[in-house]
Coordinates of C-alpha atoms and ligand atoms in Angstrom, one line a residue:
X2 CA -8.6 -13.6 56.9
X3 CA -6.1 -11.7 54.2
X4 CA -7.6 -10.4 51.2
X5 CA -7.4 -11.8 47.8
X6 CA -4.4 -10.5 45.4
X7 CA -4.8 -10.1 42.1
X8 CA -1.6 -9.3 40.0
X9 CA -1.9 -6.2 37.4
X10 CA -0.1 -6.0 33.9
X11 CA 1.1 -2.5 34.8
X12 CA 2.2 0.2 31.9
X13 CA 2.3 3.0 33.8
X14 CA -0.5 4.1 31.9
X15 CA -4.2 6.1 32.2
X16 CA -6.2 2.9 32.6
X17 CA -3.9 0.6 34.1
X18 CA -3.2 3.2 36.9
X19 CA -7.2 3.7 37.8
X20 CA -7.4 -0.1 37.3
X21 CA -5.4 -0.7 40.5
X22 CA -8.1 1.2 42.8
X23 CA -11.1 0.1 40.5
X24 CA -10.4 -3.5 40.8
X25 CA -10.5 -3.2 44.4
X26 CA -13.2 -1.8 44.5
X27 CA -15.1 -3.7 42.7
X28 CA -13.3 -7.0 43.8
X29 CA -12.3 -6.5 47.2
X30 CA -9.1 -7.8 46.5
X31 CA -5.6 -6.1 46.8
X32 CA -3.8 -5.6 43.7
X33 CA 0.1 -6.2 43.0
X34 CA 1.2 -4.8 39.7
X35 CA 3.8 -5.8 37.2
X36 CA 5.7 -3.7 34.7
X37 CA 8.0 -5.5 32.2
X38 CA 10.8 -3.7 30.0
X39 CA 10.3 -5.2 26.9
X40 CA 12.8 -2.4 25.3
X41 CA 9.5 -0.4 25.0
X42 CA 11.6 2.7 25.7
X43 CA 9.6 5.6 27.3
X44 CA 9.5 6.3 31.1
X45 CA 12.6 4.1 33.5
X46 CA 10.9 1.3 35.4
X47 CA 11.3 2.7 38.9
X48 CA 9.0 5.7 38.2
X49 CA 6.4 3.1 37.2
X50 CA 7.0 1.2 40.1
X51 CA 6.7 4.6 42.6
X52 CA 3.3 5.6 40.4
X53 CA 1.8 2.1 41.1
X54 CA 2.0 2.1 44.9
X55 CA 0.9 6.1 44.6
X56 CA -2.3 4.6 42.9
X57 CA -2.8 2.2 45.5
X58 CA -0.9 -1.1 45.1
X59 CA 0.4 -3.3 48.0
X60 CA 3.2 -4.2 45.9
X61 CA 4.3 -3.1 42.6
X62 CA 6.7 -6.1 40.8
X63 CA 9.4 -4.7 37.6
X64 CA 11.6 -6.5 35.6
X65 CA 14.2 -5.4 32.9
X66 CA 13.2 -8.2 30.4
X67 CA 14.9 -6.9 27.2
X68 CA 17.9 -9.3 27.4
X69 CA 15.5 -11.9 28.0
X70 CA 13.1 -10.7 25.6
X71 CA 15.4 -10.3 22.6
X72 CA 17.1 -14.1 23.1
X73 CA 14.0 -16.3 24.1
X74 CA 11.4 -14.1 22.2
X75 CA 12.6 -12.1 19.7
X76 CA 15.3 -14.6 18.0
X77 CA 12.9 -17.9 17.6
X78 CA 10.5 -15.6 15.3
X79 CA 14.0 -14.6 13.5
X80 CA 14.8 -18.1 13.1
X81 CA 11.3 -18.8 12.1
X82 CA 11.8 -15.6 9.6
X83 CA 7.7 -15.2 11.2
X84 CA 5.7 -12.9 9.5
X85 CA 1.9 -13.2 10.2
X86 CA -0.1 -12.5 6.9
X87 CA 3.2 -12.8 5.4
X88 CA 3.9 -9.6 6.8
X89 CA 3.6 -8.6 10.1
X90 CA 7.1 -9.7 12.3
X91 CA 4.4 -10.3 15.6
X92 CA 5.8 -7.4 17.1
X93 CA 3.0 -7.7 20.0
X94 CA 2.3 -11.1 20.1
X95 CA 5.6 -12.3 21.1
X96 CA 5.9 -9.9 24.0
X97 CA 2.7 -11.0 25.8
X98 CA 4.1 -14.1 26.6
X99 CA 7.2 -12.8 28.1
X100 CA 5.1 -10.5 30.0
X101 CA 2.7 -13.1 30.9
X102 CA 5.7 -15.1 32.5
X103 CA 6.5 -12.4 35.0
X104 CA 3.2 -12.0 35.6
X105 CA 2.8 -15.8 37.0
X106 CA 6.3 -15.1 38.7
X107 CA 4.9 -12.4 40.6
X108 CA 1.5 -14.0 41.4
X109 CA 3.5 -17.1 42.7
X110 CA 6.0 -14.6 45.0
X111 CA 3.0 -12.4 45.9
X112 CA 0.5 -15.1 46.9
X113 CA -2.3 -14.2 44.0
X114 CA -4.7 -16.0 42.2
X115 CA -5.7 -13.8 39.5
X116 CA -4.3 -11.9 36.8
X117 CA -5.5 -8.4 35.2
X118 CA -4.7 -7.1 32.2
X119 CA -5.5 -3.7 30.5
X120 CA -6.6 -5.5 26.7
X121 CA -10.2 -4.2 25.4
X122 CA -12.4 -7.3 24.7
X123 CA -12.1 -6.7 20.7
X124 CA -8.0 -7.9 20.0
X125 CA -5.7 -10.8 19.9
X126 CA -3.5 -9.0 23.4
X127 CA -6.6 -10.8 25.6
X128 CA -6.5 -13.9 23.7
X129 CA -2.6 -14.1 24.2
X130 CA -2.6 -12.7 28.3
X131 CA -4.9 -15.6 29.3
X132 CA -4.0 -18.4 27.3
X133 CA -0.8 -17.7 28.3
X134 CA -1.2 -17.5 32.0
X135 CA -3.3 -20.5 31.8
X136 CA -1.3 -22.5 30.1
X137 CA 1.7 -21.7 32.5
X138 CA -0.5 -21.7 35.6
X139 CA -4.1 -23.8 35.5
X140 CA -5.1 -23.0 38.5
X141 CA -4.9 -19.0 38.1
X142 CA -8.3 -16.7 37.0
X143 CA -8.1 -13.9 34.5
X144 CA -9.9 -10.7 34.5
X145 CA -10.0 -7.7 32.1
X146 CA -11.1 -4.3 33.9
X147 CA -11.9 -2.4 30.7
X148 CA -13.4 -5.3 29.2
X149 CA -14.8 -7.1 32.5
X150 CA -15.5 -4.4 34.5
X151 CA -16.8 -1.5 32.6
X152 CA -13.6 0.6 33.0
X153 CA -14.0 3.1 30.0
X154 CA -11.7 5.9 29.0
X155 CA -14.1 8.7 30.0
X156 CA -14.6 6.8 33.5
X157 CA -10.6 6.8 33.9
X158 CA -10.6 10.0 33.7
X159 CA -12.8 10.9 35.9
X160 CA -11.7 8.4 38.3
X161 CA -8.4 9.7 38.2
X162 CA -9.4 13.4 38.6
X163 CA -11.9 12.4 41.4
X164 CA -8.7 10.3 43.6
X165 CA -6.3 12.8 42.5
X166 CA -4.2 9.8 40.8
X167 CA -0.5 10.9 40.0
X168 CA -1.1 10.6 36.1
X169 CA -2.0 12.7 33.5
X170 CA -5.4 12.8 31.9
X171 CA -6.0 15.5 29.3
X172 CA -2.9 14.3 27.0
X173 CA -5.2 12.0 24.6
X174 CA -3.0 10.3 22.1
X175 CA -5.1 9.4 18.8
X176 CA -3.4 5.9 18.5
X177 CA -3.3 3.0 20.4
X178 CA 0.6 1.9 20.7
X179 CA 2.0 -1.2 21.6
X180 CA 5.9 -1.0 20.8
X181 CA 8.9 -3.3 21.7
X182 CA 12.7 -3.5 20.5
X183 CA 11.1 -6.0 17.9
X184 CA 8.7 -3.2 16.6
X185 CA 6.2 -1.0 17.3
X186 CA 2.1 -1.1 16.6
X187 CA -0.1 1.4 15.6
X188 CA -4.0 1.4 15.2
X189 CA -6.9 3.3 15.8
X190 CA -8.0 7.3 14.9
X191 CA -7.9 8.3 11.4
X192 CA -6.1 5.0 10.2
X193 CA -9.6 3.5 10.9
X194 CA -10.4 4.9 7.2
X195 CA -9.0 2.3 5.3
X196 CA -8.4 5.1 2.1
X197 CA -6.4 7.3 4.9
X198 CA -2.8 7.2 4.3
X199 CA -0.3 7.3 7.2
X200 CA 0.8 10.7 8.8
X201 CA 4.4 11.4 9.6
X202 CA 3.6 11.2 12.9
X203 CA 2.4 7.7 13.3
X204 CA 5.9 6.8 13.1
X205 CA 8.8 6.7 15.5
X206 CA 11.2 4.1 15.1
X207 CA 12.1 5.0 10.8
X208 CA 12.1 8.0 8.8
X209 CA 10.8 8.9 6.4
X210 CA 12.2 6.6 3.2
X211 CA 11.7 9.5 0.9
X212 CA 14.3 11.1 2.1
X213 CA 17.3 8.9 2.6
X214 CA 20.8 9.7 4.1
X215 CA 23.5 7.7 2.1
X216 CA 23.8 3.8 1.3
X217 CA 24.7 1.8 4.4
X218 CA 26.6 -1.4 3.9
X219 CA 26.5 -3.6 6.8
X220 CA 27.9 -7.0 7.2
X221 CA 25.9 -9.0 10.0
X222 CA 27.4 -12.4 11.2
X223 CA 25.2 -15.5 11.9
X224 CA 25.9 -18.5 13.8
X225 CA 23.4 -21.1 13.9
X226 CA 20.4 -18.5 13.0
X227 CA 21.4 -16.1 15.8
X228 CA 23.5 -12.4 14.4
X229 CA 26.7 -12.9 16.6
X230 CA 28.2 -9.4 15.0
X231 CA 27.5 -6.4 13.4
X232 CA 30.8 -5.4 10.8
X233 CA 33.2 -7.7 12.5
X234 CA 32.2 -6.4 16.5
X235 CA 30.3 -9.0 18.7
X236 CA 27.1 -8.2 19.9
X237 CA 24.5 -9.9 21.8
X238 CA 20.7 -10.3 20.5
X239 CA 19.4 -7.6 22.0
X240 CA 22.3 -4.9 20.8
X241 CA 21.6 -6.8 17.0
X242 CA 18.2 -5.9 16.8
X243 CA 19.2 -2.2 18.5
X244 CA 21.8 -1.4 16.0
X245 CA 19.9 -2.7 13.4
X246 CA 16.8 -0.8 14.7
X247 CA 19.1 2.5 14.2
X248 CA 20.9 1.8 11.0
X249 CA 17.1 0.3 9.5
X250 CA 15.0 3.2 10.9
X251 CA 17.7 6.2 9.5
X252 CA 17.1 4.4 6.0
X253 CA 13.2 4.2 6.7
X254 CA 13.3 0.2 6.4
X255 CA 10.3 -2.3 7.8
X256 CA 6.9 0.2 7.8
X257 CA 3.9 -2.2 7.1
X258 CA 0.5 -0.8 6.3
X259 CA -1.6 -3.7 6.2
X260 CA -5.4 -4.7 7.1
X261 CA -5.0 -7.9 9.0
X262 CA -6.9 -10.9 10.1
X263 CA -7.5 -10.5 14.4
X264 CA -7.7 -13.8 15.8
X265 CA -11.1 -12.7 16.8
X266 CA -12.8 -12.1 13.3
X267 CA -12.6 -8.6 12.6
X268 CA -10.6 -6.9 9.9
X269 CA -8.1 -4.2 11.1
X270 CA -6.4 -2.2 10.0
X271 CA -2.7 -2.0 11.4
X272 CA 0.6 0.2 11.1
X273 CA 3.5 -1.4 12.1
X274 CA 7.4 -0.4 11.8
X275 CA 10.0 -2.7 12.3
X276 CA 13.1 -2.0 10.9
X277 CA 15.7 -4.2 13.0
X278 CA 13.5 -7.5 12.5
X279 CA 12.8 -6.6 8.9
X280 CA 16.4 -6.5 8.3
X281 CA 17.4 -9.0 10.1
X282 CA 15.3 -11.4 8.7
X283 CA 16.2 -10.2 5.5
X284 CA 19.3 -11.3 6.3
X285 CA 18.7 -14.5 8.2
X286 CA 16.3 -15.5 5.1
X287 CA 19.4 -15.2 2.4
X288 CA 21.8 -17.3 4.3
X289 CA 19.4 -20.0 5.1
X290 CA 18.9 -19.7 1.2
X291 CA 22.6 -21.1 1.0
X292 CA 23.4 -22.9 4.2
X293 CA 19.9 -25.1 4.4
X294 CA 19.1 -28.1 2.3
X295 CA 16.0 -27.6 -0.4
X296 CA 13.4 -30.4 1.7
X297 CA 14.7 -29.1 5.0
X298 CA 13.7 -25.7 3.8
X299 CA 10.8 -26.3 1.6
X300 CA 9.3 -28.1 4.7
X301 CA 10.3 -25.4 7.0
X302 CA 8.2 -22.9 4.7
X303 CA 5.2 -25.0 5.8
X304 CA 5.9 -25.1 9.6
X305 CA 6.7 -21.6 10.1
X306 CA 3.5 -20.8 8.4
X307 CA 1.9 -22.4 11.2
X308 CA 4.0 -21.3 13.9
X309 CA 3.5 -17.6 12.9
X310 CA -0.1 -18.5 13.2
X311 CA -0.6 -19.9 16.5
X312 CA 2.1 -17.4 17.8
X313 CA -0.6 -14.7 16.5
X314 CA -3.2 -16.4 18.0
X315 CA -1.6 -16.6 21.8
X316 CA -0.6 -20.3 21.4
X317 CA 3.4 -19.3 22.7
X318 CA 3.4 -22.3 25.5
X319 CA 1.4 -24.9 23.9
X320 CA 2.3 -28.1 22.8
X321 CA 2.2 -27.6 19.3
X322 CA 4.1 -24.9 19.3
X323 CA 6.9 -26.5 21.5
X324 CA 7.2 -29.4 18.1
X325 CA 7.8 -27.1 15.7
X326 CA 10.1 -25.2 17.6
X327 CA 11.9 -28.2 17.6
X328 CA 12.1 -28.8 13.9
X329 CA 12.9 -24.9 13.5
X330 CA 15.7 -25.3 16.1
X331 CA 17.0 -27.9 13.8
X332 CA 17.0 -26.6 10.6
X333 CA 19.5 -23.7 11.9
X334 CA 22.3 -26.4 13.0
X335 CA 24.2 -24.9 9.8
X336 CA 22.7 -21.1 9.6
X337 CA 26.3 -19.6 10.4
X338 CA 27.8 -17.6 8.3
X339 CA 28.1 -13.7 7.3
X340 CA 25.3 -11.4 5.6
X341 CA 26.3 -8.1 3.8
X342 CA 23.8 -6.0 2.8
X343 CA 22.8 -2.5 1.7
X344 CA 20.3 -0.5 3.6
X345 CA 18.7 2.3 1.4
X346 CA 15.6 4.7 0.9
X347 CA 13.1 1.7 2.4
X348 CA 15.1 -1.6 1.7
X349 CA 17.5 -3.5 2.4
X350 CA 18.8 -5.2 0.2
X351 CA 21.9 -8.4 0.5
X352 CA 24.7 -8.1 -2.1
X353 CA 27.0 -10.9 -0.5
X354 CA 27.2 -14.1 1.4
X355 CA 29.8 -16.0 2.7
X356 CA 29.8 -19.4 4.8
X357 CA 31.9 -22.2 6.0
X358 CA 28.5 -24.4 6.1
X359 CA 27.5 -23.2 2.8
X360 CA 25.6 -25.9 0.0
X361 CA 26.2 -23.7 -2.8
X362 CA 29.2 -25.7 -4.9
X363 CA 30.8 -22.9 -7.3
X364 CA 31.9 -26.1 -9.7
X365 CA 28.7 -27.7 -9.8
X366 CA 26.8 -23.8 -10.3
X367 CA 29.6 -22.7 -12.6
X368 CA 29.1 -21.9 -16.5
X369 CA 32.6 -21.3 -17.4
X370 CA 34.2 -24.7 -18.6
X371 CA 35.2 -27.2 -16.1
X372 CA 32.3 -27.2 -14.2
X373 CA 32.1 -30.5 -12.4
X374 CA 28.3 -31.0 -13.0
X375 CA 27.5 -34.3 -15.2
X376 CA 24.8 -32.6 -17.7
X377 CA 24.2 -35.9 -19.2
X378 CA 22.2 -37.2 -16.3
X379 CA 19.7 -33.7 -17.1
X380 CA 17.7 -35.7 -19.8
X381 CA 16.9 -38.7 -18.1
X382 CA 16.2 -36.9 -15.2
X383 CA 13.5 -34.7 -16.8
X384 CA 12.3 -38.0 -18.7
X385 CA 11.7 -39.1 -15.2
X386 CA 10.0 -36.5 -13.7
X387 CA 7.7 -35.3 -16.1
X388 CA 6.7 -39.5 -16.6
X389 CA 3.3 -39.4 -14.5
X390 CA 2.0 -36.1 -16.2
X391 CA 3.1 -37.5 -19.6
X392 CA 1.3 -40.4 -18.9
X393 CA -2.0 -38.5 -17.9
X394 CA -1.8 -36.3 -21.2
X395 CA -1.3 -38.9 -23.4
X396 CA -4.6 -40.5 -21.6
X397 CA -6.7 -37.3 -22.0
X398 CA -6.0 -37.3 -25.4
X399 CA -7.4 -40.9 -25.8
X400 CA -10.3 -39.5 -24.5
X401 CA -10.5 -36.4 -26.7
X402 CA -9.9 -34.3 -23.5
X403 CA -6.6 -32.6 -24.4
X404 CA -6.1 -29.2 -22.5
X405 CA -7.2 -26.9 -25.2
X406 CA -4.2 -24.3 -26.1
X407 CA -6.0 -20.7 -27.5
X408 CA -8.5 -22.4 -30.3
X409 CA -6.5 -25.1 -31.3
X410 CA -6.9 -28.3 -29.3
X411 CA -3.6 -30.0 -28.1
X412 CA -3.0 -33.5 -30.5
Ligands
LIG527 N1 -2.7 -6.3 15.8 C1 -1.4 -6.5 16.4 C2 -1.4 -7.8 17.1 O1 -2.5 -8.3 17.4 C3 -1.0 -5.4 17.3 C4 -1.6 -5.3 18.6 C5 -1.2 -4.1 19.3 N2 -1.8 -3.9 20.6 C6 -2.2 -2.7 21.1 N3 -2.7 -2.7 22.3 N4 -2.2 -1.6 20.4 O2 -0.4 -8.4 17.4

């Protein structure tokens, strides 16, 4: 009878290399890996591929995702504007689910019925891994090797030593790194101290703000909610949030220190750096702030709260998530136009907007005479409004209940 499969989220990596030989052992079952280019950068995906079958795997399954990543991933949380906490861009947790759809692809073309993945049992990575392969694939199992299977660092080691697995072992980062074209995440070591400040070299994708080269003025083009160009030259999603990644990062734009909620109850605390998604959502934000009715948008601050919540918490294929996409999609029918802005010493910062879908009426804003705005209908208007509060005052006062102003009682 032929073995089992089980499908591997592959990094190339310490633990997800031992995991290949550890899981069949321990499982009996053969073990197919997948590695996904997320724009994680780092080492080419056929060296990966050649280290998974040296470490044992019957077949080893890569896929440049990056275009995909940055147009079905990367550009619904910039037309969300998502930031978790109100200010983390989701740099991880909208990559899992791009991952997670490769890994079904490959379990489907490889004949497997579980999926591995390298999370500890402690983050929001294991939530999003399973959730998402079983909400894409019911009938597929889920297994963590560190977390499932007692596959610790110090045992990777030696497991790796003792089998004479083509990976390194004594280079022992301090941090754990998860990092994408959308951002990169950095925990653990010395950053566990909440009253630690960050070192220089936690980051990689910005420099130091400090320090910053000259003012960059870039103008970034919109249509509906999705930058089209960068200073007049067309570029697709993914060479947006690259350029911008460059131009952001030289100016030290998007690092987040922040101790955030995990799905799972504990308090963390998290480094992130982002500078393409910070500025483009900088971006996107201001021209939705001209191009996208007050309701609409007032409304849409209400969903995307939610979205950025459930996308946090692994929820990328559910229902839910699919019905506010939806209204999301909607509200960026008009979201065309072009952005300039100034990217300086940490921020970036818009000085100009321009669009043919715009709301903003210069004659009805205007103060300079001839303004086409009827200020006569102001005072009934305000009569109006302030009616059911007036109403309630006036009552309180009745009843000697007046909100009390310093010492003196109002009435
Ligand atoms: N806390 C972030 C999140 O849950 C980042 C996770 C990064 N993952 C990692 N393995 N370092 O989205």
């Amino acid at each position: 009878m032929a073995k089992d499969r089980v499908v591997l989220a592959y990094s190339g990596g310490l633990d997800t290399s031992v995991a290949i030989g550890w899981i069949g052992e321990r499982t009996g079952a053969e073990v197919v890996t997948v590695a996904v280019d997320v724009g994680q950068g780092g080492e080419d995906l056929e060296t990966i591929r050649q280290r998974a079958l040296d470490c044992g795997a019957v077949e080893a399954y890569v896929a440049d995702a990056r275009d995909e990543f940055a147009s079905e991933y990367c550009m619904p949380a910039l037309k969300a504007n998502a930031l978790y906490m109100d200010a983390y861009p989701l740099i991880s947790a909208i990559s899992r689910p791009v991952i997670v759809k490769h890994l079904v692809a490959a379990a489907r073309q490889f004949g497997a019925t579980t999926v591995a993945h390298g999370c500890t049992g402690k983050g929001n990575d294991q939530v999003r891994f399973e959730n998402g392969i079983t909400s894409l694939a019911p009938d597929m199992h889920c297994i963590s090797p560190v977390r499932d299977l007692a596959l610790t660092r110090e045992f990777a080691i030696d497991y790796a030593n003792k089998h004479d697995l083509p990976i390194e072992t004594t280079h022992h980062n301090p941090f754990s790194i998860d990092q994408n074209v959308w951002g990169r995440a950095i925990e653990t070591g010395f950053l566990e101290d909440l009253w630690n400040a960050p070192t220089k070299d936690v980051y990689n994708y910005t420099d130091d703000p400090t320090y910053p080269p000259l003012p960059d003025e870039v103008v970034i083009t919109f249509k509906e909610g999705i930058p089209v160009a960068i200073d007049g030259r067309d570029v697709t999603p993914l060479q947006a949030i690259q350029e911008m990644n460059k131009r952001a990062g030289a100016q030290g734009i998007g690092r987040i220190d922040i101790v955030e909620d995990r799905y799972v109850g504990i308090k963390s605390r998290e480094i992130y750096e982002a500078p393409g998604a910070m500025a483009l959502i900088q971006a996107h934000r201001d021209l939705e702030h001209i191009t996208m009715d007050r309701e609409q948008a007032r409304f849409k601050r209400t969903v995307v709260d939610r979205w950025s919540d459930i996308v946090y918490e692994g929820q990328w294929f559910s229902p839910l998530k699919r019905s506010l996409d939806a209204y999301i999609e909607d509200t960026q029918q008009y979201v065309t136009g072009d952005i300039r802005m100034v990217l300086h010493g940490g921020r970036a910062v818009v000085n100009g907007r321009k669009s043919e879908t715009s709301l903003y009426d210069f004659n009805l804003a205007t103060y300079d005479a001839g303004d086409s705005f009827d200020q006569s209908h102001a005072k009934g208007f305000i009569e109006l409004t302030g009616l059911p509060a007036q109403l309630a005052a006036a009552r309180d006062v009745k009843f000697g209940r007046g909100v009390a102003i310093g010492k003196a009682k109002l009435n």
